[in-house]
């Protein structure tokens, strides 16, 4: 059995990892919530590494409040940078491979073509900066790591765009939604499944190919069209008016082009996530069934 420890248990990706692990008896998973492993005090995880001897650690917890991070810098830095550094050091000391969830926000300068892992990084905004610094910390400490850059993450139950739209659409007949940011909504159970496939290939086929990978659902949309699609699939009678990023005026900057190229992951591990619309339908079904076991790819 492969021993996997992971954090962010109460979050979208962490919850999806828990669900995927339960269905796969080649893994022995130990999920950590903030109560077992608070990233404000990451050194406290040492005892967990000593006791459970994980072979893989999936670092899915993070400070994810993108706008609040602009004000709450010290806490965001501690969680996203310092704690990531400590986890990387623990992985080095206890011979554990690290898997880190990063963000499309670390690019933020390329437009008009799918962004590859080799393209330049110019993170804008404090959250984006800390995700990038988290990546650099790992790369400075470890060689055996996978960094997965994903985007627009959602699941049936978390705080995300899908659930916000369905909540707002139930009481409003018109919404103004940004239509000049392009990207791919990515379903947390698809992320979890892909990560476990990589771990499986690493553990059983001796495939290392460590490094940085884009990991998003296929296809491209913008937030306004995404909202229209959610309403259409759910039969919600709410019209969507497209507005610009500047009009919406969120505190933290957002990339206008977050279309990530998944070729490296496909060619290296033969993994390609489904089209975002297909996964959205699975999410909406799981939401309707109130199932806590959404299916990944
Ligand atoms: N959400 C997105 O759109 C998106 C896009 C690109 C990349 N990512 C990255 O993907 C990863 C997973 O994101 P997600 O959507 O699953 O995030 P999420 O739903 O916001 O979950 C984040 C998790 O981190 C935990 N956490 C926060 N502060 C903590 C602390 N001090 N100690 C321990 N745990 C703490 C939270 O605990 P509680 O459950 O107690 O709140 C939560 O379980 C993150 O690295 C994120 O940066 C996310």
Short mmCIF file of C-alpha atoms and ligand atoms in Angstrom, two decimals, residues 8-13 34 37-40 60-62 64 79 101-104 127 131 150-153, ligand 1:
data_model
loop_
_atom_site.label_atom_id
_atom_site.label_comp_id
_atom_site.label_asym_id
_atom_site.label_seq_id
_atom_site.Cartn_x
_atom_site.Cartn_y
_atom_site.Cartn_z
CA UNK A 8 -6.74 20.73 3.09
CA UNK A 9 -9.23 18.01 4.08
CA UNK A 10 -12.02 20.54 4.51
CA UNK A 11 -11.30 22.16 1.14
CA UNK A 12 -12.38 21.28 -2.38
CA UNK A 13 -9.29 19.40 -3.58
CA UNK A 34 -6.57 22.52 9.97
CA UNK A 37 -2.06 20.39 11.04
CA UNK A 38 -2.37 24.16 11.23
CA UNK A 39 -0.10 25.76 8.65
CA UNK A 40 0.40 28.68 11.02
CA UNK A 60 -3.70 20.91 -0.99
CA UNK A 61 -4.23 23.40 1.84
CA UNK A 62 -3.63 27.04 1.17
CA UNK A 64 -7.14 30.90 -1.01
CA UNK A 79 0.45 29.73 5.02
CA UNK A 101 -1.24 22.55 -5.88
CA UNK A 102 -0.39 25.80 -7.58
CA UNK A 103 -2.32 28.29 -9.64
CA UNK A 104 -2.81 29.68 -13.14
CA UNK A 127 -2.02 35.58 -3.38
CA UNK A 131 1.72 30.70 -4.77
CA UNK A 150 -4.71 24.48 -11.93
CA UNK A 151 -7.47 27.05 -12.40
CA UNK A 152 -11.03 28.05 -11.46
CA UNK A 153 -11.49 25.07 -9.10
N1 LIG B 1 -9.96 27.45 -5.77
C1 LIG B 1 -9.41 27.79 -6.92
O1 LIG B 1 -10.06 28.35 -7.81
C2 LIG B 1 -7.96 27.48 -7.19
C3 LIG B 1 -7.41 27.83 -8.43
C4 LIG B 1 -6.07 27.54 -8.68
C5 LIG B 1 -5.30 26.91 -7.71
N2 LIG B 1 -5.86 26.59 -6.52
C6 LIG B 1 -5.01 25.94 -5.51
O2 LIG B 1 -5.51 24.63 -5.32
C7 LIG B 1 -5.33 24.24 -3.95
C8 LIG B 1 -6.64 23.72 -3.39
O3 LIG B 1 -7.62 24.75 -3.52
P1 LIG B 1 -9.11 24.54 -3.02
O4 LIG B 1 -10.00 25.14 -4.03
O5 LIG B 1 -9.30 23.13 -2.59
O6 LIG B 1 -9.08 25.50 -1.74
P2 LIG B 1 -10.16 25.62 -0.56
O7 LIG B 1 -11.40 24.90 -0.91
O8 LIG B 1 -10.19 27.07 -0.23
O9 LIG B 1 -9.45 24.82 0.60
C9 LIG B 1 -8.30 25.30 1.22
C10 LIG B 1 -8.01 24.44 2.41
O10 LIG B 1 -6.87 24.98 3.08
C11 LIG B 1 -7.16 24.93 4.46
N3 LIG B 1 -6.42 25.90 5.23
C12 LIG B 1 -6.52 27.25 5.20
N4 LIG B 1 -5.73 27.77 6.15
C13 LIG B 1 -5.11 26.74 6.77
C14 LIG B 1 -4.18 26.63 7.82
N5 LIG B 1 -3.72 27.70 8.50
N6 LIG B 1 -3.75 25.40 8.18
C15 LIG B 1 -4.21 24.30 7.56
N7 LIG B 1 -5.11 24.33 6.57
C16 LIG B 1 -5.55 25.54 6.17
C17 LIG B 1 -8.64 25.20 4.57
O11 LIG B 1 -9.08 24.79 5.85
P3 LIG B 1 -10.61 24.99 6.30
O12 LIG B 1 -11.32 23.82 5.68
O13 LIG B 1 -10.55 24.92 7.77
O14 LIG B 1 -11.04 26.30 5.73
C18 LIG B 1 -9.16 24.38 3.42
O15 LIG B 1 -9.36 23.05 3.83
C19 LIG B 1 -4.76 25.47 -3.23
O16 LIG B 1 -3.36 25.32 -3.18
C20 LIG B 1 -5.08 26.61 -4.16
O17 LIG B 1 -4.13 27.65 -4.04
C21 LIG B 1 -7.17 26.85 -6.24
#
